[in-house]
PDB file of C-alpha atoms in Angstrom:
ATOM      1  CA  UNK A 361      -4.709 164.507 164.745  1.00 48.00           C
ATOM      2  CA  UNK A 362      -7.359 165.430 162.181  1.00 59.00           C
ATOM      3  CA  UNK A 363     -10.631 166.529 163.725  1.00 68.00           C
ATOM      4  CA  UNK A 364     -13.755 164.829 162.414  1.00 79.00           C
ATOM      5  CA  UNK A 365     -16.190 167.614 161.522  1.00 84.00           C
ATOM      6  CA  UNK A 366     -19.923 167.139 161.754  1.00 91.00           C
ATOM      7  CA  UNK A 367     -21.902 167.444 158.540  1.00 91.00           C
ATOM      8  CA  UNK A 368     -23.507 170.672 159.763  1.00 93.00           C
ATOM      9  CA  UNK A 369     -20.079 172.153 160.335  1.00 94.00           C
ATOM     10  CA  UNK A 370     -18.869 171.045 156.880  1.00 95.00           C
ATOM     11  CA  UNK A 371     -21.967 172.631 155.291  1.00 96.00           C
ATOM     12  CA  UNK A 372     -21.486 175.815 157.328  1.00 96.00           C
ATOM     13  CA  UNK A 373     -17.853 176.097 156.222  1.00 95.00           C
ATOM     14  CA  UNK A 374     -18.733 175.362 152.593  1.00 95.00           C
ATOM     15  CA  UNK A 375     -21.399 178.075 152.746  1.00 96.00           C
ATOM     16  CA  UNK A 376     -18.665 180.513 153.767  1.00 95.00           C
ATOM     17  CA  UNK A 377     -16.612 179.576 150.712  1.00 93.00           C
ATOM     18  CA  UNK A 378     -14.300 176.929 152.201  1.00 94.00           C
ATOM     19  CA  UNK A 379     -13.272 174.893 149.136  1.00 94.00           C
ATOM     20  CA  UNK A 380     -12.044 171.914 151.110  1.00 93.00           C
ATOM     21  CA  UNK A 381     -15.368 171.675 152.908  1.00 95.00           C
ATOM     22  CA  UNK A 382     -17.250 171.897 149.606  1.00 96.00           C
ATOM     23  CA  UNK A 383     -15.021 169.199 148.078  1.00 95.00           C
ATOM     24  CA  UNK A 384     -15.819 167.033 151.098  1.00 95.00           C
ATOM     25  CA  UNK A 385     -19.541 167.497 150.457  1.00 95.00           C
ATOM     26  CA  UNK A 386     -19.167 166.499 146.789  1.00 96.00           C
ATOM     27  CA  UNK A 387     -17.176 163.408 147.718  1.00 95.00           C
ATOM     28  CA  UNK A 388     -19.701 162.402 150.367  1.00 95.00           C
ATOM     29  CA  UNK A 389     -22.694 162.682 148.094  1.00 96.00           C
ATOM     30  CA  UNK A 390     -21.428 162.063 144.542  1.00 96.00           C
ATOM     31  CA  UNK A 391     -22.477 158.399 144.498  1.00 95.00           C
ATOM     32  CA  UNK A 392     -25.853 159.052 146.086  1.00 95.00           C
ATOM     33  CA  UNK A 393     -26.637 161.820 143.580  1.00 96.00           C
ATOM     34  CA  UNK A 394     -25.509 159.809 140.549  1.00 96.00           C
ATOM     35  CA  UNK A 395     -27.311 156.676 141.627  1.00 94.00           C
ATOM     36  CA  UNK A 396     -30.552 158.548 142.309  1.00 95.00           C
ATOM     37  CA  UNK A 397     -30.259 160.519 139.042  1.00 94.00           C
ATOM     38  CA  UNK A 398     -29.773 157.279 137.117  1.00 92.00           C
ATOM     39  CA  UNK A 399     -32.759 155.598 138.752  1.00 91.00           C
ATOM     40  CA  UNK A 400     -34.994 158.573 138.036  1.00 90.00           C
ATOM     41  CA  UNK A 401     -33.739 159.577 134.583  1.00 84.00           C
ATOM     42  CA  UNK A 402     -33.280 155.963 133.365  1.00 79.00           C
ATOM     43  CA  UNK A 403     -30.640 157.109 130.895  1.00 82.00           C
ATOM     44  CA  UNK A 404     -26.877 157.350 131.483  1.00 87.00           C
ATOM     45  CA  UNK A 405     -26.418 160.554 129.432  1.00 89.00           C
ATOM     46  CA  UNK A 406     -29.247 162.315 131.255  1.00 88.00           C
ATOM     47  CA  UNK A 407     -28.007 160.981 134.600  1.00 91.00           C
ATOM     48  CA  UNK A 408     -24.514 162.336 133.885  1.00 94.00           C
ATOM     49  CA  UNK A 409     -25.804 165.783 132.914  1.00 94.00           C
ATOM     50  CA  UNK A 410     -28.134 165.819 135.916  1.00 94.00           C
ATOM     51  CA  UNK A 411     -25.272 164.830 138.227  1.00 95.00           C
ATOM     52  CA  UNK A 412     -23.082 167.652 136.970  1.00 96.00           C
ATOM     53  CA  UNK A 413     -25.882 170.240 136.967  1.00 96.00           C
ATOM     54  CA  UNK A 414     -26.853 169.232 140.503  1.00 97.00           C
ATOM     55  CA  UNK A 415     -23.410 169.938 141.956  1.00 97.00           C
ATOM     56  CA  UNK A 416     -23.120 173.183 140.006  1.00 96.00           C
ATOM     57  CA  UNK A 417     -26.522 174.163 141.497  1.00 96.00           C
ATOM     58  CA  UNK A 418     -25.348 173.144 144.964  1.00 97.00           C
ATOM     59  CA  UNK A 419     -22.210 175.260 144.508  1.00 96.00           C
ATOM     60  CA  UNK A 420     -24.242 178.296 143.506  1.00 95.00           C
ATOM     61  CA  UNK A 421     -27.161 177.881 145.883  1.00 96.00           C
ATOM     62  CA  UNK A 422     -25.623 176.383 149.000  1.00 96.00           C
ATOM     63  CA  UNK A 423     -26.153 179.657 150.843  1.00 95.00           C
ATOM     64  CA  UNK A 424     -29.909 179.099 150.371  1.00 95.00           C
ATOM     65  CA  UNK A 425     -29.842 175.830 152.308  1.00 96.00           C
ATOM     66  CA  UNK A 426     -31.226 176.765 155.719  1.00 93.00           C
ATOM     67  CA  UNK A 427     -30.846 173.434 157.500  1.00 91.00           C
ATOM     68  CA  UNK A 428     -34.553 173.078 158.196  1.00 90.00           C
ATOM     69  CA  UNK A 429     -34.681 169.884 156.143  1.00 91.00           C
ATOM     70  CA  UNK A 430     -32.032 167.195 155.834  1.00 94.00           C
ATOM     71  CA  UNK A 431     -29.236 168.004 153.392  1.00 96.00           C
ATOM     72  CA  UNK A 432     -30.087 164.855 151.399  1.00 96.00           C
ATOM     73  CA  UNK A 433     -33.717 166.004 151.081  1.00 96.00           C
ATOM     74  CA  UNK A 434     -32.458 169.238 149.560  1.00 96.00           C
ATOM     75  CA  UNK A 435     -30.174 167.283 147.196  1.00 97.00           C
ATOM     76  CA  UNK A 436     -32.974 164.931 146.116  1.00 97.00           C
ATOM     77  CA  UNK A 437     -35.125 167.990 145.254  1.00 97.00           C
ATOM     78  CA  UNK A 438     -32.408 169.486 143.055  1.00 97.00           C
ATOM     79  CA  UNK A 439     -31.798 166.174 141.255  1.00 96.00           C
ATOM     80  CA  UNK A 440     -35.526 165.706 140.661  1.00 95.00           C
ATOM     81  CA  UNK A 441     -35.941 169.214 139.255  1.00 94.00           C
ATOM     82  CA  UNK A 442     -32.909 168.849 136.984  1.00 93.00           C
ATOM     83  CA  UNK A 443     -34.069 165.506 135.693  1.00 90.00           C
ATOM     84  CA  UNK A 444     -37.573 166.841 135.105  1.00 89.00           C
ATOM     85  CA  UNK A 445     -36.131 169.739 133.078  1.00 86.00           C
ATOM     86  CA  UNK A 446     -34.020 167.378 130.953  1.00 81.00           C
ATOM     87  CA  UNK A 447     -37.116 165.359 130.256  1.00 72.00           C
ATOM     88  CA  UNK A 448     -38.940 168.462 129.030  1.00 68.00           C
ATOM     89  CA  UNK A 449     -36.000 169.658 126.959  1.00 62.00           C
ATOM     90  CA  UNK A 450     -35.382 166.428 125.104  1.00 57.00           C
ATOM     91  CA  UNK A 451     -38.691 164.632 125.376  1.00 55.00           C
ATOM     92  CA  UNK A 452     -36.764 161.397 125.431  1.00 47.00           C
ATOM     93  CA  UNK A 453     -39.115 159.555 127.703  1.00 50.00           C
ATOM     94  CA  UNK A 454     -41.242 156.941 126.108  1.00 49.00           C
ATOM     95  CA  UNK A 455     -44.926 157.764 126.116  1.00 48.00           C
ATOM     96  CA  UNK A 456     -46.155 156.929 129.583  1.00 54.00           C
ATOM     97  CA  UNK A 457     -49.200 154.749 129.699  1.00 55.00           C
ATOM     98  CA  UNK A 458     -52.255 154.943 131.906  1.00 62.00           C
ATOM     99  CA  UNK A 459     -51.397 154.496 135.556  1.00 62.00           C
ATOM    100  CA  UNK A 460     -54.694 152.839 136.321  1.00 63.00           C
ATOM    101  CA  UNK A 461     -54.339 149.873 133.990  1.00 54.00           C
ATOM    102  CA  UNK A 462     -54.378 147.168 136.641  1.00 59.00           C
ATOM    103  CA  UNK A 463     -55.755 143.718 137.102  1.00 59.00           C
ATOM    104  CA  UNK A 464     -58.612 144.231 139.517  1.00 56.00           C
ATOM    105  CA  UNK A 465     -58.978 141.880 142.397  1.00 65.00           C
ATOM    106  CA  UNK A 466     -62.627 140.912 142.185  1.00 68.00           C
ATOM    107  CA  UNK A 467     -65.320 141.681 144.747  1.00 66.00           C
ATOM    108  CA  UNK A 468     -66.649 138.217 143.991  1.00 70.00           C
ATOM    109  CA  UNK A 469     -63.806 135.701 143.874  1.00 74.00           C
ATOM    110  CA  UNK A 470     -64.317 132.166 142.579  1.00 79.00           C
ATOM    111  CA  UNK A 471     -65.038 129.796 145.479  1.00 80.00           C
ATOM    112  CA  UNK A 472     -65.133 126.007 145.830  1.00 82.00           C
ATOM    113  CA  UNK A 473     -68.032 123.944 147.216  1.00 84.00           C
ATOM    114  CA  UNK A 474     -67.017 124.698 150.791  1.00 83.00           C
ATOM    115  CA  UNK A 475     -66.784 128.431 150.181  1.00 80.00           C
ATOM    116  CA  UNK A 476     -62.986 128.627 150.084  1.00 83.00           C
ATOM    117  CA  UNK A 477     -61.551 131.111 147.602  1.00 81.00           C
ATOM    118  CA  UNK A 478     -59.871 129.450 144.638  1.00 85.00           C
ATOM    119  CA  UNK A 479     -56.582 131.088 143.653  1.00 84.00           C
ATOM    120  CA  UNK A 480     -57.045 132.723 140.267  1.00 84.00           C
ATOM    121  CA  UNK A 481     -54.108 135.133 140.552  1.00 85.00           C
ATOM    122  CA  UNK A 482     -50.995 133.122 139.716  1.00 85.00           C
ATOM    123  CA  UNK A 483     -48.074 133.135 142.130  1.00 88.00           C
ATOM    124  CA  UNK A 484     -44.827 134.563 140.765  1.00 89.00           C
ATOM    125  CA  UNK A 485     -41.936 132.307 139.949  1.00 81.00           C
ATOM    126  CA  UNK A 486     -39.037 132.217 142.387  1.00 78.00           C
ATOM    127  CA  UNK A 487     -36.361 134.709 141.432  1.00 70.00           C
ATOM    128  CA  UNK A 488     -33.023 134.409 143.179  1.00 63.00           C
ATOM    129  CA  UNK A 489     -32.160 137.952 144.212  1.00 60.00           C
ATOM    130  CA  UNK A 490     -28.721 137.188 145.550  1.00 54.00           C
ATOM    131  CA  UNK A 491     -27.255 136.305 142.162  1.00 56.00           C
ATOM    132  CA  UNK A 492     -26.431 138.626 139.284  1.00 60.00           C
ATOM    133  CA  UNK A 493     -29.651 139.615 137.618  1.00 67.00           C
ATOM    134  CA  UNK A 494     -30.002 138.218 134.111  1.00 79.00           C
ATOM    135  CA  UNK A 495     -30.194 140.630 131.206  1.00 81.00           C
ATOM    136  CA  UNK A 496     -33.695 139.647 130.203  1.00 85.00           C
ATOM    137  CA  UNK A 497     -35.124 140.438 133.642  1.00 86.00           C
ATOM    138  CA  UNK A 498     -33.087 143.641 133.793  1.00 86.00           C
ATOM    139  CA  UNK A 499     -34.642 144.644 130.456  1.00 88.00           C
ATOM    140  CA  UNK A 500     -38.157 143.918 131.731  1.00 90.00           C
ATOM    141  CA  UNK A 501     -37.546 146.020 134.852  1.00 91.00           C
ATOM    142  CA  UNK A 502     -36.098 148.900 132.807  1.00 90.00           C
ATOM    143  CA  UNK A 503     -38.949 148.954 130.341  1.00 91.00           C
ATOM    144  CA  UNK A 504     -41.597 148.865 133.075  1.00 93.00           C
ATOM    145  CA  UNK A 505     -40.158 151.736 135.083  1.00 92.00           C
ATOM    146  CA  UNK A 506     -39.575 153.820 131.955  1.00 89.00           C
ATOM    147  CA  UNK A 507     -43.280 153.567 131.228  1.00 89.00           C
ATOM    148  CA  UNK A 508     -44.157 154.795 134.704  1.00 90.00           C
ATOM    149  CA  UNK A 509     -45.002 158.531 134.598  1.00 89.00           C
ATOM    150  CA  UNK A 510     -42.120 160.638 135.936  1.00 89.00           C
ATOM    151  CA  UNK A 511     -43.760 161.921 139.126  1.00 89.00           C
ATOM    152  CA  UNK A 512     -44.822 158.407 140.135  1.00 93.00           C
ATOM    153  CA  UNK A 513     -41.375 157.059 139.311  1.00 94.00           C
ATOM    154  CA  UNK A 514     -39.744 159.583 141.638  1.00 96.00           C
ATOM    155  CA  UNK A 515     -42.089 158.649 144.492  1.00 96.00           C
ATOM    156  CA  UNK A 516     -41.394 154.945 143.967  1.00 96.00           C
ATOM    157  CA  UNK A 517     -37.604 155.439 143.880  1.00 96.00           C
ATOM    158  CA  UNK A 518     -37.568 157.728 146.932  1.00 97.00           C
ATOM    159  CA  UNK A 519     -39.801 155.530 149.074  1.00 94.00           C
ATOM    160  CA  UNK A 520     -39.075 151.976 148.008  1.00 92.00           C
ATOM    161  CA  UNK A 521     -35.475 152.162 146.805  1.00 93.00           C
ATOM    162  CA  UNK A 522     -33.885 155.078 148.660  1.00 94.00           C
ATOM    163  CA  UNK A 523     -35.908 154.304 151.790  1.00 92.00           C
ATOM    164  CA  UNK A 524     -37.233 157.795 152.558  1.00 95.00           C
ATOM    165  CA  UNK A 525     -40.288 158.180 154.774  1.00 92.00           C
ATOM    166  CA  UNK A 526     -43.540 159.468 153.269  1.00 92.00           C
ATOM    167  CA  UNK A 527     -42.916 162.791 155.042  1.00 94.00           C
ATOM    168  CA  UNK A 528     -39.403 163.138 153.597  1.00 95.00           C
ATOM    169  CA  UNK A 529     -40.548 162.177 150.091  1.00 96.00           C
ATOM    170  CA  UNK A 530     -43.330 164.751 150.461  1.00 96.00           C
ATOM    171  CA  UNK A 531     -40.762 167.441 151.282  1.00 95.00           C
ATOM    172  CA  UNK A 532     -38.669 166.550 148.227  1.00 96.00           C
ATOM    173  CA  UNK A 533     -41.670 166.725 145.911  1.00 95.00           C
ATOM    174  CA  UNK A 534     -43.707 169.368 147.758  1.00 94.00           C
ATOM    175  CA  UNK A 535     -46.562 166.910 148.105  1.00 95.00           C
ATOM    176  CA  UNK A 536     -48.790 166.051 151.055  1.00 96.00           C
ATOM    177  CA  UNK A 537     -48.283 162.696 152.771  1.00 93.00           C
ATOM    178  CA  UNK A 538     -51.633 161.337 151.455  1.00 91.00           C
ATOM    179  CA  UNK A 539     -50.583 162.369 147.919  1.00 93.00           C
ATOM    180  CA  UNK A 540     -47.261 160.527 148.322  1.00 93.00           C
ATOM    181  CA  UNK A 541     -49.077 157.426 149.597  1.00 88.00           C
ATOM    182  CA  UNK A 542     -51.570 157.495 146.759  1.00 87.00           C
ATOM    183  CA  UNK A 543     -48.845 157.840 144.118  1.00 91.00           C
ATOM    184  CA  UNK A 544     -46.766 155.134 145.725  1.00 91.00           C
ATOM    185  CA  UNK A 545     -49.688 152.726 145.762  1.00 86.00           C
ATOM    186  CA  UNK A 546     -50.435 153.330 142.106  1.00 88.00           C
ATOM    187  CA  UNK A 547     -46.763 153.122 141.123  1.00 92.00           C
ATOM    188  CA  UNK A 548     -46.333 149.799 142.916  1.00 91.00           C
ATOM    189  CA  UNK A 549     -49.458 148.367 141.302  1.00 89.00           C
ATOM    190  CA  UNK A 550     -48.433 149.670 137.866  1.00 91.00           C
ATOM    191  CA  UNK A 551     -44.968 148.087 138.064  1.00 93.00           C
ATOM    192  CA  UNK A 552     -46.373 144.848 139.445  1.00 92.00           C
ATOM    193  CA  UNK A 553     -48.776 144.634 136.511  1.00 91.00           C
ATOM    194  CA  UNK A 554     -45.953 145.277 134.018  1.00 91.00           C
ATOM    195  CA  UNK A 555     -43.782 142.533 135.511  1.00 93.00           C
ATOM    196  CA  UNK A 556     -46.638 140.057 135.931  1.00 92.00           C
ATOM    197  CA  UNK A 557     -46.534 138.476 132.430  1.00 90.00           C
ATOM    198  CA  UNK A 558     -42.791 137.823 132.743  1.00 90.00           C
ATOM    199  CA  UNK A 559     -42.973 136.562 136.313  1.00 90.00           C
ATOM    200  CA  UNK A 560     -45.809 134.115 135.635  1.00 88.00           C
ATOM    201  CA  UNK A 561     -44.658 132.905 132.199  1.00 81.00           C
TER     202      UNK A 561
ATOM    203  CA  UNK B1395     -73.176 144.918 165.485  1.00 43.00           C
ATOM    204  CA  UNK B1396     -72.881 143.789 161.900  1.00 46.00           C
ATOM    205  CA  UNK B1397     -69.344 142.785 161.001  1.00 50.00           C
ATOM    206  CA  UNK B1398     -67.994 144.652 157.982  1.00 55.00           C
ATOM    207  CA  UNK B1399     -67.165 142.310 155.136  1.00 62.00           C
ATOM    208  CA  UNK B1400     -63.726 142.829 153.660  1.00 65.00           C
ATOM    209  CA  UNK B1401     -63.480 142.488 149.897  1.00 73.00           C
ATOM    210  CA  UNK B1402     -60.329 141.805 147.909  1.00 73.00           C
ATOM    211  CA  UNK B1403     -60.178 145.319 146.362  1.00 72.00           C
ATOM    212  CA  UNK B1404     -60.220 146.849 149.892  1.00 70.00           C
ATOM    213  CA  UNK B1405     -57.336 144.601 150.812  1.00 70.00           C
ATOM    214  CA  UNK B1406     -55.466 145.581 147.665  1.00 66.00           C
ATOM    215  CA  UNK B1407     -55.843 149.278 148.454  1.00 67.00           C
ATOM    216  CA  UNK B1408     -54.615 148.781 151.998  1.00 67.00           C
ATOM    217  CA  UNK B1409     -51.718 146.435 151.335  1.00 64.00           C
ATOM    218  CA  UNK B1410     -50.493 148.673 148.550  1.00 53.00           C
ATOM    219  CA  UNK B1411     -50.307 151.651 150.870  1.00 56.00           C
ATOM    220  CA  UNK B1412     -49.114 149.987 154.026  1.00 60.00           C
ATOM    221  CA  UNK B1413     -46.858 147.323 152.584  1.00 59.00           C
ATOM    222  CA  UNK B1414     -43.986 148.448 154.715  1.00 47.00           C
ATOM    223  CA  UNK B1415     -45.855 148.546 157.989  1.00 55.00           C
ATOM    224  CA  UNK B1416     -46.957 145.624 160.087  1.00 56.00           C
ATOM    225  CA  UNK B1417     -50.645 144.914 159.960  1.00 56.00           C
ATOM    226  CA  UNK B1418     -51.063 145.100 163.720  1.00 61.00           C
ATOM    227  CA  UNK B1419     -53.560 147.875 164.381  1.00 64.00           C
ATOM    228  CA  UNK B1420     -57.105 147.061 165.405  1.00 60.00           C
ATOM    229  CA  UNK B1421     -58.579 147.957 162.062  1.00 60.00           C
ATOM    230  CA  UNK B1422     -56.135 145.597 160.392  1.00 69.00           C
ATOM    231  CA  UNK B1423     -57.469 142.503 162.112  1.00 70.00           C
ATOM    232  CA  UNK B1424     -60.106 141.909 159.452  1.00 73.00           C
ATOM    233  CA  UNK B1425     -57.533 142.416 156.721  1.00 76.00           C
ATOM    234  CA  UNK B1426     -55.214 139.891 158.340  1.00 75.00           C
ATOM    235  CA  UNK B1427     -58.057 137.444 158.682  1.00 77.00           C
ATOM    236  CA  UNK B1428     -58.928 137.955 155.024  1.00 80.00           C
ATOM    237  CA  UNK B1429     -55.298 137.562 153.921  1.00 79.00           C
ATOM    238  CA  UNK B1430     -54.908 134.337 155.857  1.00 81.00           C
ATOM    239  CA  UNK B1431     -57.661 132.644 153.888  1.00 83.00           C
ATOM    240  CA  UNK B1432     -57.481 134.409 150.524  1.00 86.00           C
ATOM    241  CA  UNK B1433     -54.840 132.941 148.187  1.00 88.00           C
ATOM    242  CA  UNK B1434     -55.420 135.705 145.644  1.00 86.00           C
ATOM    243  CA  UNK B1435     -54.630 138.552 148.018  1.00 85.00           C
ATOM    244  CA  UNK B1436     -51.659 136.612 149.410  1.00 86.00           C
ATOM    245  CA  UNK B1437     -50.292 136.006 145.892  1.00 88.00           C
ATOM    246  CA  UNK B1438     -50.842 139.672 145.056  1.00 87.00           C
ATOM    247  CA  UNK B1439     -49.120 140.902 148.208  1.00 85.00           C
ATOM    248  CA  UNK B1440     -46.161 138.560 147.606  1.00 88.00           C
ATOM    249  CA  UNK B1441     -45.831 139.794 144.026  1.00 90.00           C
ATOM    250  CA  UNK B1442     -45.818 143.438 145.174  1.00 89.00           C
ATOM    251  CA  UNK B1443     -43.069 142.687 147.669  1.00 88.00           C
ATOM    252  CA  UNK B1444     -41.069 140.897 144.959  1.00 92.00           C
ATOM    253  CA  UNK B1445     -41.508 143.899 142.642  1.00 93.00           C
ATOM    254  CA  UNK B1446     -39.902 146.175 145.236  1.00 92.00           C
ATOM    255  CA  UNK B1447     -37.124 143.664 146.006  1.00 90.00           C
ATOM    256  CA  UNK B1448     -36.278 143.345 142.315  1.00 91.00           C
ATOM    257  CA  UNK B1449     -35.965 147.112 141.839  1.00 91.00           C
ATOM    258  CA  UNK B1450     -33.982 147.454 145.065  1.00 89.00           C
ATOM    259  CA  UNK B1451     -31.509 144.789 143.957  1.00 85.00           C
ATOM    260  CA  UNK B1452     -30.523 146.570 140.730  1.00 81.00           C
ATOM    261  CA  UNK B1453     -26.814 147.464 141.145  1.00 80.00           C
ATOM    262  CA  UNK B1454     -25.944 151.033 142.104  1.00 80.00           C
ATOM    263  CA  UNK B1455     -24.327 153.141 139.389  1.00 83.00           C
ATOM    264  CA  UNK B1456     -21.280 155.320 140.001  1.00 90.00           C
ATOM    265  CA  UNK B1457     -20.347 158.569 138.231  1.00 93.00           C
ATOM    266  CA  UNK B1458     -17.833 157.954 135.404  1.00 93.00           C
ATOM    267  CA  UNK B1459     -14.264 159.151 136.167  1.00 94.00           C
ATOM    268  CA  UNK B1460     -14.230 161.451 133.130  1.00 94.00           C
ATOM    269  CA  UNK B1461     -17.333 163.203 134.393  1.00 94.00           C
ATOM    270  CA  UNK B1462     -15.832 163.622 137.876  1.00 94.00           C
ATOM    271  CA  UNK B1463     -12.703 165.227 136.456  1.00 94.00           C
ATOM    272  CA  UNK B1464     -14.856 167.574 134.386  1.00 93.00           C
ATOM    273  CA  UNK B1465     -16.902 168.676 137.408  1.00 94.00           C
ATOM    274  CA  UNK B1466     -13.884 169.196 139.650  1.00 94.00           C
ATOM    275  CA  UNK B1467     -12.261 171.268 136.887  1.00 94.00           C
ATOM    276  CA  UNK B1468     -15.444 173.313 136.325  1.00 92.00           C
ATOM    277  CA  UNK B1469     -15.741 174.153 140.025  1.00 91.00           C
ATOM    278  CA  UNK B1470     -11.971 174.550 140.389  1.00 89.00           C
ATOM    279  CA  UNK B1471     -11.802 171.935 143.141  1.00 88.00           C
ATOM    280  CA  UNK B1472      -8.925 169.624 143.982  1.00 84.00           C
ATOM    281  CA  UNK B1473      -9.920 166.017 143.281  1.00 79.00           C
TER     282      UNK B1473
END
């Protein structure tokens, strides 16, 4: 009967040059790495190159992984660095716009005769999330996140899409927890503002 | 003791940071009270949550087969 090895044991064996163990690691994480690279790079060519470079880096540097962080944290760091380098090399990203361009909620909202706040911020239209997303909405989402500066985009993807904690995201990006929180807040507001015209049209 | 008035921008700052946590701590009581009667902050909070849901629901991409073969060949691994 085949023995189920723990991830630590697979990593340990791969570090010693066991090819089967390394292949197992690639197979376990190939989808996670590609999916994350695609979300961060926002370009299939760059995601493909990043995916390949990441596993080549893992192959060469696995002995440096000391197990003090999660293996996925280490992988996310390599993907982020590779994607950042591709961005510098090709300068393909669209010019990122100011992160602070937001609709301010006013200190002095409009009130009715009885002092109740009148809603001046329109509610968003209902969007069924369980059906296949239409191409127009997909295009709006793509354009908005491409305009988000790279470092903010990575924080948003790690925290809100990949589900990492602020501490884990901080380890990936070598940022303090308050810095992660601040970037996440601004990224969320930025994306919300970009989607607002479409979602209230 | 004078009660601190909560303004919409304070609420925005807080809900944007702590969207994923329940507003249950003592200092959140004023925010909850504000949210319950402020349609603007409620609409804003709902739209932020929808933003995250929309991005989370984008389908996951998989590495193309050709690329996989290339990597396995480069690293001399058995697919």
